[in-house]
mmCIF file of C-alpha atoms in Angstrom:
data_model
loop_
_atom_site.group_PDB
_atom_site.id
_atom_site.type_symbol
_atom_site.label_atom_id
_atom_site.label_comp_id
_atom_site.label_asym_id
_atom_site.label_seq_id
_atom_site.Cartn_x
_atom_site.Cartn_y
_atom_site.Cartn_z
ATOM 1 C CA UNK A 19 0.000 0.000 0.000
ATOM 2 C CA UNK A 20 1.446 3.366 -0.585
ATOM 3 C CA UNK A 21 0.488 6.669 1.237
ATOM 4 C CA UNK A 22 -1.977 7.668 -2.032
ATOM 5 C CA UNK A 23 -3.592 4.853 -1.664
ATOM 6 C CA UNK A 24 -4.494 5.169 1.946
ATOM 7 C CA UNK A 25 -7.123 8.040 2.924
ATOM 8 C CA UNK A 26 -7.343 8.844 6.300
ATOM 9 C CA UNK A 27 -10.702 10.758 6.946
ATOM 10 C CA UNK A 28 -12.471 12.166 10.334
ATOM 11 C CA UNK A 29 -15.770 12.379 11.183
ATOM 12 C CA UNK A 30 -16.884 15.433 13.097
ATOM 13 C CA UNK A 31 -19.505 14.535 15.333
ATOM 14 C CA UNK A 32 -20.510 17.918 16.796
ATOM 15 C CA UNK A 33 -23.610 19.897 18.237
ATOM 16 C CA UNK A 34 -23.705 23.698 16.985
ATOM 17 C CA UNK A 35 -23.648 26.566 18.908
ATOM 18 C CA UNK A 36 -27.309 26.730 17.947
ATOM 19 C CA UNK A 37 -27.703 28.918 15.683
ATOM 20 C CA UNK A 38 -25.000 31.377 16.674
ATOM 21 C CA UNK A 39 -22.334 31.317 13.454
ATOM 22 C CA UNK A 40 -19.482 32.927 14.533
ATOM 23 C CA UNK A 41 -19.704 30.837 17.594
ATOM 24 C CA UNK A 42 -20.288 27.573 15.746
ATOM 25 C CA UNK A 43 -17.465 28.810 13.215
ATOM 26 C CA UNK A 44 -15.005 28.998 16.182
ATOM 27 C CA UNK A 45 -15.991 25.172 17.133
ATOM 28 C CA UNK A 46 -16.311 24.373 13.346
ATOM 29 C CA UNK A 47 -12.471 25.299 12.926
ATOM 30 C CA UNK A 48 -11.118 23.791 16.345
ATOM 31 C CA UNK A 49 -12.256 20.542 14.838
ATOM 32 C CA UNK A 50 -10.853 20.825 11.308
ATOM 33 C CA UNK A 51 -7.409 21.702 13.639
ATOM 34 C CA UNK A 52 -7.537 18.821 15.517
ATOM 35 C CA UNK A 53 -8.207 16.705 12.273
ATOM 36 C CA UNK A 54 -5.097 18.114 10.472
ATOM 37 C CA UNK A 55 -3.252 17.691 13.525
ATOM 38 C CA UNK A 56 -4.233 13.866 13.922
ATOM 39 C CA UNK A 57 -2.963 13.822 9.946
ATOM 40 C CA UNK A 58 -6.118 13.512 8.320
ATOM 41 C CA UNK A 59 -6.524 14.218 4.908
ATOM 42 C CA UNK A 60 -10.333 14.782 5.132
ATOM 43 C CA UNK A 61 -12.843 15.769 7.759
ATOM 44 C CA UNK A 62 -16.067 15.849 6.968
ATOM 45 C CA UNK A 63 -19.192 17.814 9.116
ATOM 46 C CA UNK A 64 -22.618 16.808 9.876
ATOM 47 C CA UNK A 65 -25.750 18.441 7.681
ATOM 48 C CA UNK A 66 -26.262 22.083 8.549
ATOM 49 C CA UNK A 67 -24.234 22.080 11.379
ATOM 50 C CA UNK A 68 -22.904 25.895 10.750
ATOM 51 C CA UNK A 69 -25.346 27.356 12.480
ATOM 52 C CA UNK A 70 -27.703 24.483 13.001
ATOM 53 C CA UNK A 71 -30.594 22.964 12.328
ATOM 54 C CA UNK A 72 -33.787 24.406 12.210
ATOM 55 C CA UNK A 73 -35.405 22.076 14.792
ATOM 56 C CA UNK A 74 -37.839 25.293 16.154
ATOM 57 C CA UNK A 75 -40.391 23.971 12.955
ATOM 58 C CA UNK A 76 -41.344 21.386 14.664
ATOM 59 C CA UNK A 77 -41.075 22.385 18.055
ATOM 60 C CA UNK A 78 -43.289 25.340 17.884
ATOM 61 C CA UNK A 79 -46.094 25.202 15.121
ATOM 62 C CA UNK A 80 -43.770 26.413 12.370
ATOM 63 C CA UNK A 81 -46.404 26.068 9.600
ATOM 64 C CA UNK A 82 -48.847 28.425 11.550
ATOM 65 C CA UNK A 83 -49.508 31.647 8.694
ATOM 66 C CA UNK A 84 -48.285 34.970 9.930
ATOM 67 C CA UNK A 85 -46.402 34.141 13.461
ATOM 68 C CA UNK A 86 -44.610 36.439 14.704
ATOM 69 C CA UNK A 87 -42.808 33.738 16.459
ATOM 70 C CA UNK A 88 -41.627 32.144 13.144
ATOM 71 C CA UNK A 89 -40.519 35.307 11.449
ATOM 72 C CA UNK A 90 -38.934 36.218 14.436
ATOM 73 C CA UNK A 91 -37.139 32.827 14.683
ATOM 74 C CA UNK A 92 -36.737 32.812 10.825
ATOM 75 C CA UNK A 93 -35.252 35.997 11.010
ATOM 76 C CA UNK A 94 -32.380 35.444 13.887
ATOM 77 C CA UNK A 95 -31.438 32.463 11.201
ATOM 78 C CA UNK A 96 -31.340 34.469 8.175
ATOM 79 C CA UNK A 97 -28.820 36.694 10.560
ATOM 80 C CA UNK A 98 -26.773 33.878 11.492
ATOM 81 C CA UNK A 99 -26.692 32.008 7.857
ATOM 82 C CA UNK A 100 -23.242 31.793 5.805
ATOM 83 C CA UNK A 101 -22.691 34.039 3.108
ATOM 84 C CA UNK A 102 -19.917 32.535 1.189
ATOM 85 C CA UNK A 103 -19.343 35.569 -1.216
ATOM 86 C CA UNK A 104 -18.726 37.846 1.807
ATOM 87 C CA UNK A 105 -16.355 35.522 3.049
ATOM 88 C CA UNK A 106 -18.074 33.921 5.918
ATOM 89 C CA UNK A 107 -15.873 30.730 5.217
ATOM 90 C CA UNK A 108 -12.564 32.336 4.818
ATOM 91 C CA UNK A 109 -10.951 31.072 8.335
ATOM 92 C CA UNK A 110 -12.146 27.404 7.302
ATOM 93 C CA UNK A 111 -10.954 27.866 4.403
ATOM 94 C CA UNK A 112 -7.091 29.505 5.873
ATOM 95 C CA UNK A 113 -7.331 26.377 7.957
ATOM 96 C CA UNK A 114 -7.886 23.723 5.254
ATOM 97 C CA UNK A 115 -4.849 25.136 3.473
ATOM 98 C CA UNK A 116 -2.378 25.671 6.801
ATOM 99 C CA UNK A 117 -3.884 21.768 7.875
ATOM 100 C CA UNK A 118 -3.131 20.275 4.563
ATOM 101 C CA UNK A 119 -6.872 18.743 4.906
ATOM 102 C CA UNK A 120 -9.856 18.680 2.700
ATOM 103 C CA UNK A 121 -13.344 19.280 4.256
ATOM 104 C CA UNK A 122 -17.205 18.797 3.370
ATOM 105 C CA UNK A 123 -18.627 21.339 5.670
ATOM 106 C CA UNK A 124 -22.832 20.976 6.048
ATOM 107 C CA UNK A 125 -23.765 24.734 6.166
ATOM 108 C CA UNK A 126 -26.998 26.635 6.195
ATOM 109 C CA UNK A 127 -26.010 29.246 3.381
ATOM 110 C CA UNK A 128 -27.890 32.685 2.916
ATOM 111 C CA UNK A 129 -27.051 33.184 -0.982
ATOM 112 C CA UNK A 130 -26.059 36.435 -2.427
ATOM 113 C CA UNK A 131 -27.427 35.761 -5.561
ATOM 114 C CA UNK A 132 -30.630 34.986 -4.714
ATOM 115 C CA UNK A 133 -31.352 38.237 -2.891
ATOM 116 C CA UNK A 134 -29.566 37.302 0.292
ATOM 117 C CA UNK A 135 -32.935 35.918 2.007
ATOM 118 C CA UNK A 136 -33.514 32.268 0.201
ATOM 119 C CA UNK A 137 -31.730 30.332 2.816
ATOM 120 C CA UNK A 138 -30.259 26.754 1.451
ATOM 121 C CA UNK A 139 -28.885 24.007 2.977
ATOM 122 C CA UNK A 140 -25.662 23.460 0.854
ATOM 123 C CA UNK A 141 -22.694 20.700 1.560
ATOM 124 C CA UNK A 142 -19.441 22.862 0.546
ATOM 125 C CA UNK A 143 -16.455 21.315 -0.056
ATOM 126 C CA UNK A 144 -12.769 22.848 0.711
ATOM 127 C CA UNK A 145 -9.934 21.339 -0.894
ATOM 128 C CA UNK A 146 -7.078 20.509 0.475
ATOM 129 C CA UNK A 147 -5.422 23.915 -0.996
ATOM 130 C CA UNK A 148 -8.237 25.950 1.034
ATOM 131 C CA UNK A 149 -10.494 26.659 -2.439
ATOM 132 C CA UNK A 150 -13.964 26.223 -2.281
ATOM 133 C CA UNK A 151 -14.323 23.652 -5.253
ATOM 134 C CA UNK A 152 -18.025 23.163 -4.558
ATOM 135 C CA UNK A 153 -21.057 24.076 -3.212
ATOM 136 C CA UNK A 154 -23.871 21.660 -3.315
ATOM 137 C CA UNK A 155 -27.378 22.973 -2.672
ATOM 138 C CA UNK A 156 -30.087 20.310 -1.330
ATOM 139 C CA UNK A 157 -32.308 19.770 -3.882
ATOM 140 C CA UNK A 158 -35.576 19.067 -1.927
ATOM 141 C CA UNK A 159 -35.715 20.063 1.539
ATOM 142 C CA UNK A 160 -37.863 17.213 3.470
ATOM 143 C CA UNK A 161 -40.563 17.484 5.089
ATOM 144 C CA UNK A 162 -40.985 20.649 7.595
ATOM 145 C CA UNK A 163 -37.310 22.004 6.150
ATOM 146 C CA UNK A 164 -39.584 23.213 3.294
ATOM 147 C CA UNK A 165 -41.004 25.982 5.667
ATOM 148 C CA UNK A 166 -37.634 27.488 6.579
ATOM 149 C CA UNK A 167 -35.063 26.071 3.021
ATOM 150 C CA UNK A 168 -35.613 26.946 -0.557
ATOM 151 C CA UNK A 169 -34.742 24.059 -3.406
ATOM 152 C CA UNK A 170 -31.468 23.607 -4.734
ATOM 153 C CA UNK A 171 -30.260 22.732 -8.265
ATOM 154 C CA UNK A 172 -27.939 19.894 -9.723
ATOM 155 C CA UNK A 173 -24.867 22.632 -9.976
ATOM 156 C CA UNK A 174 -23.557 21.166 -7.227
ATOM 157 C CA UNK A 175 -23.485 17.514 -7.599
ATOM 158 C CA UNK A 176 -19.928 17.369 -8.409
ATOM 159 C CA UNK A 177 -16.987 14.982 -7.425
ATOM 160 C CA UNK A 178 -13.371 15.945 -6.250
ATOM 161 C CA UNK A 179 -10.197 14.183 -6.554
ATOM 162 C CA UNK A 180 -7.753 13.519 -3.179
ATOM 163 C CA UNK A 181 -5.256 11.095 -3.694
ATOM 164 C CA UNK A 182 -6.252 7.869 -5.842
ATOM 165 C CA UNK A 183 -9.685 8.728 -4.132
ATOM 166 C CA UNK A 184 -12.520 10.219 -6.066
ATOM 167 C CA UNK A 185 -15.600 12.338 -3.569
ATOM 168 C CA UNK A 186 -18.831 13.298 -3.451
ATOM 169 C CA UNK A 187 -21.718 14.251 -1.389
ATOM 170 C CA UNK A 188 -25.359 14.501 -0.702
ATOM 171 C CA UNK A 189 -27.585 15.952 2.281
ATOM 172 C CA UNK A 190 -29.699 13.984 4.250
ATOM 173 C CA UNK A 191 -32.682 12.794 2.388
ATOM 174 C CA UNK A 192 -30.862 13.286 -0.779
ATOM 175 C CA UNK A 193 -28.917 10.111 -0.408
ATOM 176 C CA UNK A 194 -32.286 7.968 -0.800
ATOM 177 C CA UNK A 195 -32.787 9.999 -3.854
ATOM 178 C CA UNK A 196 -31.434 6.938 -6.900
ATOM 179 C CA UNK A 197 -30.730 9.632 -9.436
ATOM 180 C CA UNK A 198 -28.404 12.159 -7.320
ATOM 181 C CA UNK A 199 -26.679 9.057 -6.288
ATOM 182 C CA UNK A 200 -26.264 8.227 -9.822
ATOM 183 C CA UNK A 201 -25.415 11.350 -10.945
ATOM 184 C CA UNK A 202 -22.078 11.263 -8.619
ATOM 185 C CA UNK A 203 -21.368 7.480 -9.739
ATOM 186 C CA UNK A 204 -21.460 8.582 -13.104
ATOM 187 C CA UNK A 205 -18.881 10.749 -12.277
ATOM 188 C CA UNK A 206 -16.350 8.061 -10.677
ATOM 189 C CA UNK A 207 -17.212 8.600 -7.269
ATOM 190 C CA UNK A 208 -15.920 6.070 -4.954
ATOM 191 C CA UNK A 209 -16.239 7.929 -1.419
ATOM 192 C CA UNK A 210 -19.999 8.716 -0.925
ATOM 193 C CA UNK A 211 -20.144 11.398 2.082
ATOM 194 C CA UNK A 212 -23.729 11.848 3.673
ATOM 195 C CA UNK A 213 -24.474 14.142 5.710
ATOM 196 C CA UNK A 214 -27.138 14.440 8.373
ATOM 197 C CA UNK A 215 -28.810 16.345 11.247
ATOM 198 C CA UNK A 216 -28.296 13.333 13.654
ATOM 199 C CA UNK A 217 -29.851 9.804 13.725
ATOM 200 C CA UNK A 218 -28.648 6.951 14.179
ATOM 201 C CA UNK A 219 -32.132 5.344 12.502
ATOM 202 C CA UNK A 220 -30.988 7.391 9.198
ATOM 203 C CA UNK A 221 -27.712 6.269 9.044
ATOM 204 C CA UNK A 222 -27.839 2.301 10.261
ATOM 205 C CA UNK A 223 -29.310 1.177 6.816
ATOM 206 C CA UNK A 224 -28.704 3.675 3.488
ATOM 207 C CA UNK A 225 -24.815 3.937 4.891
ATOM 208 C CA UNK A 226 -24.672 0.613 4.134
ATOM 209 C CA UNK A 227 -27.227 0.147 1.146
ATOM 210 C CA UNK A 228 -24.923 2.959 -0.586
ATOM 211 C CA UNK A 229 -21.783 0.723 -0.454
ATOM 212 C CA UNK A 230 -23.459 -2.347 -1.425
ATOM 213 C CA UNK A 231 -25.355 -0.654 -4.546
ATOM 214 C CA UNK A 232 -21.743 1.799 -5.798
ATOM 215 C CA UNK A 233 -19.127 -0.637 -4.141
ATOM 216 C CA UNK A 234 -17.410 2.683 -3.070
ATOM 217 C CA UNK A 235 -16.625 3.370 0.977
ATOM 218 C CA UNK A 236 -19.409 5.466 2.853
ATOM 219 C CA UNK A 237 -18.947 8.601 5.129
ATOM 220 C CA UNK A 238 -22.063 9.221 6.955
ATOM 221 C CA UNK A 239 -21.797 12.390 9.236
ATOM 222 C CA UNK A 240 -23.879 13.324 11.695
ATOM 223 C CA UNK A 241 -24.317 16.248 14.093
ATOM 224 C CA UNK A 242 -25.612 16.222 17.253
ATOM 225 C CA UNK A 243 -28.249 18.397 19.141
ATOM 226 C CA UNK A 244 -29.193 17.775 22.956
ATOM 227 C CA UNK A 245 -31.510 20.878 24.953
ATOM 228 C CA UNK A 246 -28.135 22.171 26.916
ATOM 229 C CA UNK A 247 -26.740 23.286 23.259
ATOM 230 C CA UNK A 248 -29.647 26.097 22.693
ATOM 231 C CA UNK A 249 -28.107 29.225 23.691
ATOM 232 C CA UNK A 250 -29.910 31.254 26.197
ATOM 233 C CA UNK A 251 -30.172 34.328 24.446
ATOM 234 C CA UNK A 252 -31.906 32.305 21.356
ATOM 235 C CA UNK A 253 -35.361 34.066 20.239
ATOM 236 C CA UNK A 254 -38.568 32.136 22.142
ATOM 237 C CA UNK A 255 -36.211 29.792 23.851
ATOM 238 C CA UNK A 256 -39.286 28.912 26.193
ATOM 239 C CA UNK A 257 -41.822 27.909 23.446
ATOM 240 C CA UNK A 258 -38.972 25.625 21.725
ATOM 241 C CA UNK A 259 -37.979 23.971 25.153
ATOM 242 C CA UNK A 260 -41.436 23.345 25.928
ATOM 243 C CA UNK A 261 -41.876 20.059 23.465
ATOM 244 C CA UNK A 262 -38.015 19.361 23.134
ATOM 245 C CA UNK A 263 -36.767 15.876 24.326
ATOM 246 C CA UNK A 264 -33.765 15.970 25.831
ATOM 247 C CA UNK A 265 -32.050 14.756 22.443
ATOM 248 C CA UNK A 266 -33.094 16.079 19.233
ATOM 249 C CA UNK A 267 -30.231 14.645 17.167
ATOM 250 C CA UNK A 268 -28.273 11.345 18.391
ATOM 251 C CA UNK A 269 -25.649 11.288 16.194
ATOM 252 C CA UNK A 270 -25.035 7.826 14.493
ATOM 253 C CA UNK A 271 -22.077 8.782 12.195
ATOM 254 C CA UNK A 272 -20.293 5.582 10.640
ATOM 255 C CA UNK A 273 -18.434 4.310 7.769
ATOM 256 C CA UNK A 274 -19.158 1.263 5.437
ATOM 257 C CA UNK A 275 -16.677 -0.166 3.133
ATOM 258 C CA UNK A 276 -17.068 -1.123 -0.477
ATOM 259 C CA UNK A 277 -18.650 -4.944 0.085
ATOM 260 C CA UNK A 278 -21.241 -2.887 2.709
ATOM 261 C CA UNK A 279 -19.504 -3.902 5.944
ATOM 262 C CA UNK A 280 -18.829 -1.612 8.500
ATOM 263 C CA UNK A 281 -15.354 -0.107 8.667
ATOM 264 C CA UNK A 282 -16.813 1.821 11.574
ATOM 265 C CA UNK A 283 -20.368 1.146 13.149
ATOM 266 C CA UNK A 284 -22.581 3.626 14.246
ATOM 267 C CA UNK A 285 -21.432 6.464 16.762
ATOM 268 C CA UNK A 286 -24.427 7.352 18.889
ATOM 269 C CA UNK A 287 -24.841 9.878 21.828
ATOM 270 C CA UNK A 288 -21.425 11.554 22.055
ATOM 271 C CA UNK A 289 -19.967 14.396 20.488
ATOM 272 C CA UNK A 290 -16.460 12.730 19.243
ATOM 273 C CA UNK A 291 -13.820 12.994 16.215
ATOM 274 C CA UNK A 292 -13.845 9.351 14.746
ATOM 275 C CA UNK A 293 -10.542 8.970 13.195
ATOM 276 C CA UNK A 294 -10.411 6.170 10.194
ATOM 277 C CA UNK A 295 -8.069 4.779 7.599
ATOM 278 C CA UNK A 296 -9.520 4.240 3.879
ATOM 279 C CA UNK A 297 -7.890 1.116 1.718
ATOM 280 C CA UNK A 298 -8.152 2.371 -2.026
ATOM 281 C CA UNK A 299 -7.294 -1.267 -3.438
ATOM 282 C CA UNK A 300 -10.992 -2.549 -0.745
ATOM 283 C CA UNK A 301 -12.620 -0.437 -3.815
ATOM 284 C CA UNK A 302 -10.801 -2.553 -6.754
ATOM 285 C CA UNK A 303 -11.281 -5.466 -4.941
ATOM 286 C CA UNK A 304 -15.216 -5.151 -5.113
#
């Protein structure tokens, strides 16, 4: 085995600082440190972890028409969205580049181009240079997301090279979706990174359906959300604790290998940086 063919990736199992981005940024790059430090060449983040989830929808009657809860709540997350054109990712970005280390970074991007209030949830990936060499936006928020995210386009289903290893990436429901999977095996992928809110239920089966179907490895990223990680100073904090369970998001990040057995199970309850080693000849071999 040479070092090209060996791909050491890390799987940032975080909570945000809900909904606060520079906050979450700070955490967000102590993470991507630590990964460079422990030589990785890739560390991959859970699905709108920068600033976080919306999880409020749910919590507090999000669909009701004209709330001044939800535009309240809406609005503090418009506020605390990524704008990549004014540079909100630059210190990732500095990072990536001083680590040496690629990253797929699940953000919740406010988009200059579309008027700067269309919010997205968009999977960017840094190389290892610290470009932005892609910036994929969901294409169908599920479910309740469709109150808060606007649908994305196929601009961003792309696929990167790092070392022998070729990448790609979907969000969340996205990865059940056969023809944005196909669209990145069409394009040689062989590391399928999927990233989610946080749930071990997601995660346990498509991680390893994925490898089975594209005999490629699977990242699957989750973040993490438990009550003690909504700030106190977070708009209606009272009406969103008042249904919340103690965890909203579990975790359950893991990685399958190319014949669909796990190279790392499921990672539930704990915030954590798992650490593995990637085989590219496991990929031939299958």
């Amino acid at each position: 085995m040479t070092d090209q063919n060996i791909l050491r990736v890390a799987l940032a199992q975080i909570s945000p600082i809900w909904l606060n981005k520079e906050q979450t940024l700070d955490k967000v790059s102590s993470y991507v440190a630590d990964a460079g430090n422990k030589h990785c060449d890739l560390v991959a983040f859970g699905e709108g972890v920068l600033p976080g989830y919306p999880f409020w929808i749910s919590l507090t009657n999000g669909a009701a028409f004209n709330s001044l809860v939800q535009k309240e709540l809406y609005t503090h997350y418009v506020k605390n969205a990524v704008n990549i054109e004014a540079g909100d990712l630059e210190p990732v970005c500095a990072l990536a580049k001083k680590k040496n280390i690629a990253v797929y970074l699940g953000t919740i991007e406010r988009a200059q181009n579309r008027g700067g209030h269309s919010l997205y949830a968009s999977l960017v990936y840094i190389n290892q240079q610290g470009i932005i060499k892609s910036v994929h936006r969901k294409l169908q928020p599920t479910y309740e997301e469709r109150l808060t995210w606007a649908p994305g386009d196929g601009a961003g289903l792309q696929v990167h090279a790092l070392k022998q290893f070729c990448l790609g990436g979907l969000n969340c429901w996205e990865n059940w979706m056969s023809l944005a999977r196909t669209a990145l095996y069409g394009q040689g992928e062989n590391v399928h990174v999927a990233v989610w809110p946080g749930s071990e239920q997601n995660t346990f089966d498509i991680t390893k359906f994925i490898a089975k179907e594209s005999r490629s490895y699977v990242i699957s990223v989750s973040g993490l959300m438990r009550v003690q990680d909504f700030p106190q100073n977070t708009p209606h904090l009272d009406k969103i604790l008042e249904n919340a369970p103690d965890m909203l998001a579990n975790g359950g990040s893991c990685i399958a290998g190319p014949d669909g057995e796990w190279v790392t199970p499921p990672v539930a309850d704990k915030e954590e940086l798992i650490v593995a080693e990637l085989d590219y000849d496991r990929i031939l071999q299958e």
